[in-house]
Amino acid sequence: MSRTSLARIHRSTPHNLQLLARRLRAGEIVAVPTETVYGLAGNAFDAAACAKIFRAKERPQTDPLIVHLHSIRQLPLVCRPNAIALKLARRFWPGPLTLILPKTAAVPDIVSAGKRSVAVRIPRHPVFRRLLKLTGVPLAAPSANPFGYISPTTALHVRDGLGRKIGHILDGGPAGVGLESTILDLRNPRRPRVLRPGAITAEELAAALGTPVAQPRARAGGARADRAQLAPGLLTRHYSPRTPVTLHKKLRGTDDRRHAYLFFCRPEQSEAKSNVFWLDEKGDLRRAAQRLFGTLRKIDAGKFEAIQAELAPGGGLAFAINDRLRRAAAR
Ligand code: TXA
Ligand code: MG
């Protein structure tokens, strides 16, 4: 499915939004900005449109998509929400939280990978929200990267990875959060479980609900095998640069010129070195999350033999950053 021309990057003018909404309603796919990462969107009720998403990404059809809504009023179209879901929706939407709920018959099997559940969220990015409103249908969208590679946080990242596979990219600037949404399994409302950590932490979810929220334990090898069935995208080597990554609690030394060194905050050293990188000058967690994927991409383009990366200190958002670093390091 290779094209001769490179995908067009559209500014978010009213005219372009109208044009892209029409394309989406006609069954085409469009890369869109969200506050987490860029997504590759298609009409969630149109199985043929969703099949194009899988083809462009070379994503296995066993890996389900997230359905994006404009308003909470659309929720009953795609799923059967429970009281817990409505409570969290009112508290965290629009925002980087995805809920897994029992699906309705209107959601095609290709979206849910044949499961009886569906992943839904209402995104916060104003440009994507305007497009969702204009399109008028729920939009299924995974991250807009070739399957297994690092998620895109700018329109140019999308074009680098999928430019020859898709026609349209809507530019909404760099993603503000920079990590994919928190995924919370609510199929059993009595036992909410985080399947993928993100900017909204298990602690915040537990505080909002007044009940415990289970969270995957950090593991060097990535996701546990028993979660493979539920969330296949969480099992495989994911978010991975081509350059092998080794993780460190604390990085010491930057002497091997063949290696890139990725610090959490700016290291104390006098001379500038082209193989030394950091996520944030002062180690601010939000800014570090925002810059993680872009920095990994930059390093990956740099022809290093290996990446020596430092884990983020502490819990909360550091947990989500470290989850992505561990996946990047998983072989
Ligand atoms: O922030 C995000 O979530 C971004 C933006 C575009 O919204 N989307 C995203 O999608 O990161 P992605 O490529 O990670 O794919 C969605 C993942 C699947 O890999 C799977 O792990 C999980 O969501 N998922 C989707 N439907 C599911 C279901 N019914 N049950 C369990 N997990 C599901
Ligand atoms: Mg993805």
Short mmCIF file of C-alpha atoms in Angstrom, two decimals, residues 2 7 34 63 82 93 103 193 224 243 258 292:
data_model
loop_
_atom_site.label_atom_id
_atom_site.label_comp_id
_atom_site.label_asym_id
_atom_site.label_seq_id
_atom_site.Cartn_x
_atom_site.Cartn_y
_atom_site.Cartn_z
CA SER A 2 2.77 2.40 -0.87
CA ALA A 7 1.40 12.66 2.99
CA THR A 34 -4.03 14.36 20.39
CA ASP A 63 -4.29 -5.64 18.55
CA ASN A 82 -21.06 1.38 34.43
CA TRP A 93 -12.53 13.57 30.38
CA LYS A 103 -18.93 -2.97 23.67
CA ARG A 193 -7.02 -2.40 36.76
CA ARG A 224 3.28 -10.07 31.93
CA THR A 243 19.20 0.97 18.56
CA ARG A 258 29.83 4.69 20.14
CA LEU A 292 10.85 11.21 25.83
#
